[in-house]
Amino acid sequence: MQKHILYSTFFIAIFSAVSMAQERKTDTIDTQSVNVVKPYTPTISDAFKIKEIPVLDEDNNLKKQVVKYNIFSIPVASTFTPAKGKAAAVDKQKQQKLYENYASLGVGSYTSILGELYVNHELIRGENVGGSFTHHSSQGGIDDVLLDDSFSKTGLTAYFSKALRDFDWKIDAGYQRNMFNWYGLPQPFFDESTAGGIDPSHTFNDVNIQGSLNFNDAIINNGSVLFRRFADDRGSAENRFVAETGFDIPVRGEQIAASFKVDYLKGEFDNDYFGSQSLSYGNINLGVKAAYQLEQDDLSVSLGANLVYLNDTETSKNKFFIYPNLSASYNLVSDVVVAYASITGNLIQNTYSNFANSNPFVSPTLNIAPTDQTYNASIGMKGKLSNAISYNINGSYLDEKVKPLFKANSVVTGATQDYQNGNSFGIIYDDVRTFSVLGQLSADINRNINVVLQGEYFGYSLTTQSEAWNLPDFKASAVVNAQIDEHWFVGASLFFVGERKDEFRVDGTLFPTAPVTITLDSFFDANLHAGYRINQQLSVFGKVNNLLNNDYQNWSNFQVQGIQVLAGATYQFDF
């Protein structure tokens, strides 16, 4: 009963609330004004942290059960057998024994003989003695040449060296005897009848002694002295003494690399070209060169100068020269592209010895003077195109005052000397500015093949002379060397020289002529060589020079030998 009364009361209450809500829907809300006396300022009640520590009912915790198990090994049949590891094979070349001495001998066409001997022996630790002997000769036989065209070059050297803990030193002595012939008679100006009384043979003798000294960890780095006596069989002689030392100058913790040089020259000729008087020359120059090296990251800069004092002992005139000594390089791309530039200058000591080595057909009537190389400015780029290919591109501008030029001597009517028949060369001087562009490419195709290509263009500007006598406008070369296997090796070289200019004229009281400019044709010179190593000590070789059999002229009226074949053997040994 009570339950029914409670339900009835609950429903009556809900019905009354609903009825009242229906009535309120009809009421209206009146508008009223509310005045705020104080802004609302809410507050936050203090919070109280309940400090309770839960209590674990250890009785209800699960205890770790101990599990016991056994492993049953069951054999499984398998036919797989792993292969043993094997190291990769590496190509190894048999180490060759290096010998300190060798002898070589070859014979060939034009009755040519080529011989070389080099010996070196260690007396005790740090002391060595040795020497060399060289000989190259030919009996000549060039077609249509009216005079003897044979030549002979023989050299002998000896040395002694000693190495100590703080320094090492070496002394050398040498003798060179060269015999040549002035066989380049202008044709058809001469014939067999007019050439019969000419003796074109002339000989150069060179005796020299020099010493060098190198220090370890010292202010003075090195030093050297040289004395050379150069003479011919026509009464000419020249003496030269050169002493030079290199040292470091400490400045505020840095080092300035410097050098000091003394160069003394004295020589004389019995006659000038026309036989009217003797010629003598001589000078002494003192030079000091210094440079300060700066390096930062990929940039390297060398700042310096070259100071030279010249005293002409024949004219008693003195002169002082100041030359730049600047260089810089910048690694643009780590060894792939390296840009470089330099501006240098120097006083070049010209000598009878140097002229005769460059052109063995000079007459013993030269006017010797030093060359003032005012500056040599160059800029270039070098680097590697790959690990096997390297390159070098360079452009330069050279300004030289009193530059020597080889020029053919005139034909003297009624000649009294064997070199007065237009068959020798003299030296003339002029102020020359030279512009050149060089390109070089070197490639190692593989470990055994190397190729080097080079070409250079020249442009000349002169002050008084009409031509840059005997200077080519272009030069190029290609050299290939290959090691075929452990026995065979071959090589080839090709040289190209562009056109050159020279002059022909007749001087004297009878039939003098005006100078005529002549052009020497450009030429190719191809050469081959091959060899076979019989064993580590003995090998045979063969050479073919002027493979194309070109009858070109290195110098005006001096035709070279045609195709030349030479064969020989080389033996290496130890004492």
XYZ file of C-alpha atoms in Angstrom:
575
model
C 0.000 0.000 0.000
C 2.735 2.425 0.909
C 4.363 1.711 -2.374
C 1.266 2.753 -4.304
C 0.892 5.977 -2.251
C 4.544 6.904 -3.020
C 4.048 6.451 -6.774
C 0.841 8.541 -6.760
C 2.535 11.386 -4.910
C 5.476 11.359 -7.416
C 3.254 11.620 -10.473
C 1.145 14.439 -8.948
C 4.336 16.440 -8.313
C 5.552 16.029 -11.867
C 2.153 17.003 -13.330
C 1.986 20.159 -11.164
C 5.498 21.217 -12.329
C 4.535 20.761 -15.965
C 1.368 22.781 -15.542
C 3.260 25.646 -13.953
C 5.795 25.595 -16.799
C 3.036 25.903 -19.349
C 1.644 28.898 -17.529
C 5.059 30.669 -17.348
C 5.398 30.512 -21.119
C 2.737 33.128 -21.360
C 4.448 35.551 -18.901
C 6.309 38.631 -20.167
C 9.690 39.863 -18.857
C 9.785 43.505 -17.878
C 12.865 45.629 -18.606
C 14.819 46.688 -15.538
C 17.884 48.832 -14.917
C 20.852 47.312 -13.068
C 23.457 49.619 -11.517
C 26.905 48.088 -10.937
C 28.421 49.565 -7.860
C 31.673 47.520 -7.722
C 33.541 45.520 -10.438
C 33.485 41.821 -10.050
C 36.654 40.471 -8.470
C 36.779 36.711 -8.651
C 38.926 34.788 -6.185
C 40.357 31.309 -6.181
C 40.073 29.184 -3.125
C 43.164 27.583 -1.679
C 43.891 24.087 -2.886
C 44.746 21.353 -0.455
C 46.861 18.405 -1.587
C 45.632 15.147 -0.289
C 48.528 13.440 1.361
C 47.779 9.805 1.170
C 50.105 6.901 0.627
C 48.467 3.927 -0.972
C 48.825 0.700 0.835
C 49.366 -2.431 -1.196
C 47.785 -5.589 -0.101
C 50.750 -7.944 -0.312
C 48.545 -10.878 0.208
C 46.900 -10.252 -3.151
C 50.204 -9.824 -5.049
C 51.003 -12.516 -7.532
C 54.045 -14.552 -6.731
C 56.597 -15.351 -9.478
C 56.161 -18.878 -10.563
C 59.216 -21.045 -11.140
C 59.136 -22.581 -14.606
C 61.026 -25.769 -15.267
C 61.660 -27.017 -18.811
C 63.868 -29.431 -20.689
C 65.395 -29.109 -24.249
C 65.283 -32.162 -26.411
C 67.996 -32.136 -29.147
C 66.816 -33.784 -32.333
C 69.427 -34.299 -35.142
C 68.440 -32.831 -38.520
C 69.940 -34.231 -41.689
C 71.547 -31.522 -43.972
C 73.577 -31.709 -47.182
C 74.677 -28.006 -47.147
C 78.432 -27.430 -46.797
C 79.569 -23.752 -46.603
C 82.442 -22.841 -48.938
C 85.614 -21.474 -47.394
C 86.306 -17.773 -47.946
C 89.032 -16.956 -50.492
C 90.984 -13.687 -50.664
C 90.713 -11.689 -53.883
C 93.705 -11.991 -56.141
C 95.914 -8.888 -56.485
C 98.131 -8.352 -59.505
C 101.684 -8.243 -58.231
C 104.661 -7.380 -60.307
C 107.888 -9.104 -59.650
C 110.164 -6.722 -57.806
C 113.061 -5.768 -60.008
C 116.540 -5.419 -58.653
C 117.876 -1.910 -59.090
C 121.469 -1.670 -60.230
C 123.647 1.372 -59.611
C 125.718 1.124 -62.799
C 125.064 0.629 -66.488
C 126.843 0.586 -69.850
C 125.178 1.134 -73.220
C 126.489 0.885 -76.764
C 124.756 1.352 -80.119
C 125.760 1.662 -83.776
C 123.744 2.810 -86.755
C 123.507 4.445 -90.146
C 125.776 7.347 -91.149
C 128.427 5.362 -89.221
C 126.941 6.548 -85.951
C 128.204 5.430 -82.552
C 126.321 6.029 -79.304
C 127.918 4.996 -76.024
C 127.206 5.673 -72.343
C 128.759 4.491 -69.094
C 127.623 5.436 -65.599
C 129.173 4.101 -62.379
C 128.485 4.744 -58.707
C 130.144 3.053 -55.743
C 129.535 3.438 -52.021
C 132.845 3.532 -50.190
C 131.370 3.553 -46.699
C 127.999 4.600 -45.377
C 127.336 8.144 -46.576
C 130.305 8.308 -48.969
C 129.907 7.755 -52.704
C 132.208 8.067 -55.668
C 131.237 7.780 -59.317
C 131.419 9.159 -62.805
C 130.130 8.915 -66.363
C 131.351 8.714 -69.930
C 129.268 9.645 -72.999
C 130.018 9.600 -76.696
C 127.913 10.320 -79.776
C 129.446 10.630 -83.217
C 128.563 10.310 -86.885
C 130.721 10.285 -89.988
C 128.052 12.198 -91.911
C 127.036 11.627 -95.499
C 124.120 14.016 -96.098
C 123.192 14.158 -99.775
C 124.302 17.190 -101.829
C 126.452 18.628 -99.032
C 129.763 20.001 -100.350
C 131.724 19.902 -97.065
C 132.331 17.341 -94.336
C 129.221 17.096 -92.120
C 130.517 14.710 -89.447
C 130.299 15.497 -85.736
C 131.489 14.098 -82.425
C 130.484 14.790 -78.817
C 132.429 13.225 -75.935
C 132.005 13.876 -72.217
C 133.626 12.665 -69.007
C 132.554 13.427 -65.413
C 133.611 12.326 -61.917
C 132.209 13.121 -58.469
C 132.566 12.450 -54.771
C 129.804 12.990 -52.216
C 129.535 12.685 -48.454
C 126.426 12.830 -46.261
C 126.662 13.734 -42.558
C 124.019 14.233 -39.898
C 123.739 18.014 -40.209
C 124.845 18.575 -43.800
C 125.992 16.914 -47.010
C 128.417 18.027 -49.713
C 129.448 17.030 -53.228
C 132.239 17.920 -55.629
C 132.060 17.363 -59.407
C 134.558 17.694 -62.236
C 133.866 17.372 -65.931
C 135.359 17.599 -69.398
C 133.468 17.927 -72.690
C 134.947 17.882 -76.189
C 132.649 18.618 -79.143
C 133.695 18.656 -82.774
C 131.470 20.094 -85.537
C 131.767 21.295 -89.114
C 130.564 24.542 -90.731
C 129.147 22.566 -93.674
C 126.173 24.811 -94.490
C 127.427 26.593 -97.619
C 124.788 28.653 -99.452
C 123.948 26.870 -102.708
C 124.113 27.404 -105.638
C 126.409 30.270 -104.618
C 129.134 27.637 -104.000
C 130.036 24.496 -105.931
C 132.610 21.736 -105.537
C 135.403 23.802 -107.060
C 134.918 26.819 -104.789
C 134.331 24.680 -101.690
C 137.493 22.617 -102.050
C 139.780 24.916 -100.051
C 137.501 25.291 -96.998
C 138.284 23.420 -93.760
C 134.983 23.571 -91.825
C 136.099 21.652 -88.727
C 136.077 23.369 -85.347
C 136.297 22.024 -81.793
C 134.978 23.188 -78.407
C 136.634 22.203 -75.116
C 134.809 22.627 -71.812
C 136.463 22.015 -68.411
C 134.473 22.625 -65.238
C 134.625 21.956 -61.526
C 131.838 22.616 -59.065
C 130.888 21.950 -55.479
C 127.649 22.054 -53.521
C 126.756 22.081 -49.821
C 123.345 21.504 -48.184
C 122.526 22.113 -44.517
C 119.774 20.621 -42.372
C 117.849 22.904 -40.003
C 120.146 25.908 -40.358
C 119.745 29.550 -41.349
C 121.937 28.900 -44.402
C 120.189 26.280 -46.526
C 122.694 25.631 -49.285
C 125.680 26.932 -51.197
C 127.409 26.192 -54.497
C 130.424 27.289 -56.540
C 131.261 26.713 -60.217
C 134.295 27.406 -62.345
C 134.173 26.801 -66.118
C 136.862 27.192 -68.761
C 135.433 27.134 -72.275
C 137.637 27.429 -75.359
C 137.821 26.501 -79.051
C 140.605 25.671 -81.488
C 140.372 29.121 -83.117
C 142.013 31.073 -80.298
C 138.882 31.911 -78.295
C 138.580 31.361 -74.545
C 136.157 32.163 -71.735
C 136.330 31.886 -67.944
C 133.318 31.975 -65.664
C 132.992 31.794 -61.883
C 129.626 31.564 -60.106
C 129.005 31.396 -56.340
C 125.515 31.235 -54.858
C 123.956 30.651 -51.459
C 120.407 30.340 -50.157
C 119.352 31.295 -46.629
C 116.348 32.237 -44.476
C 115.879 35.592 -42.755
C 113.749 35.428 -39.558
C 111.365 38.394 -39.212
C 108.852 38.480 -36.348
C 108.504 34.739 -36.199
C 108.300 34.337 -39.982
C 110.925 33.272 -42.520
C 111.910 35.175 -45.681
C 113.632 32.966 -48.263
C 116.615 34.769 -49.770
C 119.645 34.090 -51.959
C 122.863 35.854 -52.873
C 124.766 35.325 -56.143
C 128.108 36.393 -57.590
C 128.648 35.856 -61.339
C 131.987 36.720 -62.940
C 132.654 36.397 -66.694
C 135.753 37.126 -68.774
C 136.477 36.108 -72.378
C 138.064 37.071 -75.676
C 138.095 36.259 -79.405
C 141.161 36.627 -81.602
C 139.183 38.374 -84.369
C 135.885 39.956 -85.169
C 134.003 38.564 -88.195
C 135.938 40.619 -90.745
C 139.299 40.030 -89.014
C 139.972 43.684 -88.308
C 140.360 43.526 -84.518
C 140.149 41.270 -81.500
C 137.109 41.156 -79.237
C 137.093 40.985 -75.465
C 134.250 41.079 -72.949
C 133.735 40.740 -69.232
C 131.473 41.694 -66.370
C 130.648 40.906 -62.800
C 127.163 41.027 -61.342
C 125.968 40.735 -57.754
C 122.401 39.660 -57.109
C 120.170 39.470 -54.037
C 116.767 37.847 -54.257
C 114.188 37.593 -51.459
C 110.576 36.458 -51.167
C 108.025 36.271 -48.372
C 105.548 33.402 -48.572
C 101.929 33.858 -47.480
C 99.523 30.916 -47.300
C 95.893 30.909 -46.253
C 93.494 28.085 -47.035
C 93.708 27.541 -50.805
C 95.620 30.747 -51.532
C 99.411 30.975 -51.751
C 101.207 34.270 -52.413
C 104.934 35.000 -52.708
C 106.021 38.642 -52.465
C 109.599 39.578 -53.254
C 112.145 41.394 -55.361
C 115.373 40.695 -57.230
C 118.183 43.261 -56.991
C 121.163 43.039 -59.362
C 124.269 45.185 -59.624
C 126.218 44.981 -62.910
C 129.782 46.121 -63.488
C 131.118 45.966 -67.053
C 134.834 45.376 -66.577
C 135.646 46.349 -70.196
C 133.907 49.726 -70.261
C 133.987 50.404 -66.483
C 130.253 51.148 -66.541
C 127.958 50.272 -63.678
C 124.218 49.775 -63.532
C 121.670 48.779 -60.922
C 118.539 46.742 -61.749
C 115.390 46.109 -59.709
C 113.155 43.247 -60.826
C 109.834 41.961 -59.495
C 109.662 38.524 -57.920
C 105.945 37.902 -57.394
C 103.834 34.782 -57.721
C 100.440 33.524 -56.564
C 98.286 30.425 -56.892
C 94.715 29.666 -55.856
C 93.177 26.224 -55.625
C 89.753 26.851 -57.137
C 88.645 23.219 -57.073
C 90.804 20.915 -54.946
C 93.643 20.039 -57.360
C 91.201 19.974 -60.287
C 91.495 23.670 -61.154
C 94.487 25.665 -59.863
C 94.888 29.247 -61.098
C 98.350 30.775 -60.961
C 100.156 33.943 -62.005
C 103.641 35.413 -61.685
C 105.708 38.478 -62.562
C 109.467 37.983 -62.466
C 112.588 39.504 -63.977
C 116.322 38.914 -64.069
C 119.642 39.876 -65.601
C 120.626 36.921 -67.811
C 124.338 36.239 -68.222
C 124.992 35.359 -71.867
C 128.148 33.323 -72.529
C 130.061 31.823 -75.441
C 129.486 28.408 -73.854
C 125.703 28.815 -73.839
C 125.599 30.116 -77.428
C 127.762 27.233 -78.700
C 125.568 24.660 -76.963
C 122.414 26.189 -78.482
C 123.892 26.564 -81.979
C 127.192 24.705 -82.601
C 127.684 26.545 -85.909
C 128.391 29.986 -84.401
C 131.567 31.731 -85.510
C 134.316 32.571 -82.958
C 133.590 36.280 -83.440
C 130.685 36.979 -81.090
C 129.766 40.123 -79.244
C 128.813 38.961 -75.714
C 126.525 41.078 -73.514
C 123.961 40.308 -70.763
C 120.197 40.465 -71.399
C 117.974 42.683 -69.284
C 114.787 40.652 -68.834
C 112.679 43.537 -67.549
C 109.711 41.360 -66.675
C 108.111 38.046 -67.499
C 104.392 38.131 -66.721
C 102.408 34.931 -66.963
C 98.963 33.691 -65.994
C 97.575 30.221 -66.311
C 95.497 27.356 -65.072
C 96.478 23.795 -64.322
C 94.989 20.766 -62.680
C 93.491 17.356 -63.338
C 90.595 16.337 -65.538
C 90.675 12.908 -63.883
C 93.080 10.804 -61.862
C 94.913 9.941 -65.080
C 94.771 13.217 -67.050
C 96.445 16.501 -66.103
C 96.579 19.776 -68.015
C 98.326 23.135 -68.061
C 97.267 26.287 -69.933
C 99.491 29.342 -69.791
C 99.783 32.756 -71.380
C 102.830 34.982 -70.939
C 104.241 38.328 -72.006
C 108.011 38.778 -71.913
C 109.892 42.050 -72.263
C 113.632 41.690 -72.933
C 116.184 44.351 -73.663
C 119.395 43.351 -75.500
C 117.992 39.935 -76.405
C 120.391 37.803 -78.508
C 119.240 36.489 -81.900
C 121.103 34.006 -84.093
C 121.548 35.319 -87.629
C 123.435 33.836 -90.580
C 126.771 35.513 -91.247
C 127.348 37.048 -94.649
C 129.462 35.643 -97.478
C 132.718 37.591 -97.523
C 134.338 37.934 -100.934
C 137.979 36.964 -100.675
C 137.338 35.144 -97.373
C 140.397 34.388 -95.283
C 138.613 32.325 -92.596
C 136.714 29.058 -93.040
C 133.611 30.484 -91.341
C 133.352 33.583 -93.637
C 131.472 31.791 -96.420
C 127.928 32.242 -95.161
C 128.296 28.915 -93.331
C 128.284 30.221 -89.754
C 126.120 32.306 -87.441
C 126.619 35.471 -85.461
C 124.733 37.196 -82.665
C 122.778 40.425 -82.954
C 120.833 42.121 -80.178
C 117.486 43.849 -80.090
C 114.734 44.787 -77.655
C 112.118 42.055 -78.077
C 108.657 41.646 -76.612
C 107.305 38.109 -76.835
C 103.708 36.978 -76.387
C 103.126 33.244 -76.056
C 100.309 30.799 -75.329
C 101.093 27.301 -74.081
C 98.864 24.238 -73.802
C 99.950 20.935 -72.292
C 98.111 17.674 -71.682
C 99.501 14.578 -69.950
C 97.604 11.297 -69.730
C 98.403 7.986 -68.074
C 96.119 5.745 -70.098
C 96.953 2.934 -67.722
C 99.846 1.965 -65.529
C 102.058 1.251 -68.536
C 101.167 3.910 -71.139
C 101.928 7.614 -70.885
C 101.088 10.336 -73.439
C 102.262 13.968 -73.323
C 100.972 16.573 -75.803
C 102.228 20.154 -75.956
C 101.816 23.148 -78.240
C 103.005 26.761 -77.993
C 102.367 29.825 -80.136
C 104.727 32.830 -80.249
C 104.285 36.422 -81.345
C 107.217 38.857 -81.495
C 107.602 42.615 -81.522
C 111.075 44.076 -82.207
C 112.521 47.569 -82.056
C 115.147 47.707 -84.814
C 115.269 44.329 -86.597
C 112.751 43.525 -89.306
C 112.318 39.899 -88.185
C 112.761 37.744 -85.095
C 115.618 35.844 -86.708
C 115.485 32.049 -86.356
C 112.669 32.133 -83.800
C 109.660 29.928 -84.710
C 106.068 31.130 -84.532
C 104.774 27.748 -83.381
C 106.133 24.602 -81.730
C 104.352 21.351 -80.901
C 105.295 17.904 -79.673
C 103.716 14.534 -78.873
C 105.517 11.860 -76.844
C 104.198 8.355 -76.136
C 105.887 5.711 -73.991
C 104.478 2.254 -73.324
C 105.544 -0.779 -71.312
C 103.898 -3.660 -73.187
C 104.920 -6.385 -70.750
C 107.832 -7.192 -68.471
C 110.097 -7.567 -71.502
C 108.931 -5.222 -74.281
C 108.853 -1.415 -74.179
C 108.227 1.026 -77.044
C 107.983 4.776 -77.563
C 107.371 7.401 -80.203
C 107.863 11.162 -80.457
C 106.706 13.735 -82.984
C 107.993 17.298 -83.141
C 106.747 20.197 -85.236
C 108.563 23.516 -85.661
C 106.974 26.405 -87.549
C 108.527 28.757 -90.070
C 111.559 30.865 -89.214
C 113.254 33.817 -90.902
C 116.914 34.382 -91.735
C 118.950 36.572 -94.070
C 121.432 36.082 -96.902
C 123.876 38.773 -97.993
C 127.312 39.203 -99.547
C 129.870 41.593 -98.046
C 133.230 42.741 -99.379
C 134.736 44.807 -102.132
C 133.651 42.424 -104.890
C 129.978 41.866 -105.742
C 128.300 43.047 -102.495
C 124.540 42.394 -102.441
C 121.632 43.814 -100.525
C 120.315 41.593 -97.707
C 117.648 39.097 -98.802
C 115.215 37.653 -96.246
C 114.765 33.901 -96.593
C 112.127 31.656 -95.026
C 112.973 28.324 -93.469
C 110.086 25.911 -93.976
C 108.280 24.311 -91.070
C 109.000 20.635 -90.501
C 107.935 17.435 -88.771
C 110.406 15.139 -87.067
C 109.079 11.672 -86.162
C 111.060 9.176 -84.086
C 110.503 5.629 -82.818
C 112.295 3.469 -80.302
C 111.747 -0.035 -78.919
C 113.515 -2.368 -76.543
C 113.475 -5.895 -75.157
C 114.676 -6.862 -71.678
C 116.361 -10.222 -71.948
C 116.840 -10.372 -68.185
C 117.160 -7.938 -65.305
C 120.631 -6.890 -66.406
C 120.707 -7.116 -70.208
C 118.404 -5.438 -72.719
C 118.574 -4.585 -76.424
C 117.111 -1.524 -78.121
C 116.528 0.021 -81.534
C 115.901 3.625 -82.629
C 114.650 5.200 -85.832
C 115.057 8.984 -86.134
C 113.606 11.228 -88.838
C 111.203 8.435 -89.725
C 109.630 10.473 -92.549
C 113.070 11.059 -94.117
C 112.489 14.810 -94.329
C 115.378 16.937 -95.602
C 114.514 19.941 -93.421
C 116.914 22.558 -92.082
C 117.359 23.242 -88.386
C 119.458 26.281 -89.319
C 119.744 28.117 -92.616
C 121.700 25.982 -95.176
C 122.301 23.243 -92.578
C 120.318 20.260 -93.815
C 119.851 17.410 -91.321
C 120.524 13.722 -91.858
C 117.746 11.659 -93.430
C 116.236 8.575 -91.836
C 118.593 7.193 -89.204
C 118.575 3.663 -87.773
C 120.506 2.659 -84.670
C 120.578 -0.551 -82.600
C 122.428 -1.517 -79.451
C 122.378 -3.072 -75.991
C 122.408 -1.924 -72.368
C 123.916 -3.853 -69.454
C 123.282 -3.036 -65.778
C 125.616 -4.196 -63.051
C 126.949 -3.734 -59.535
C 130.500 -3.923 -58.300
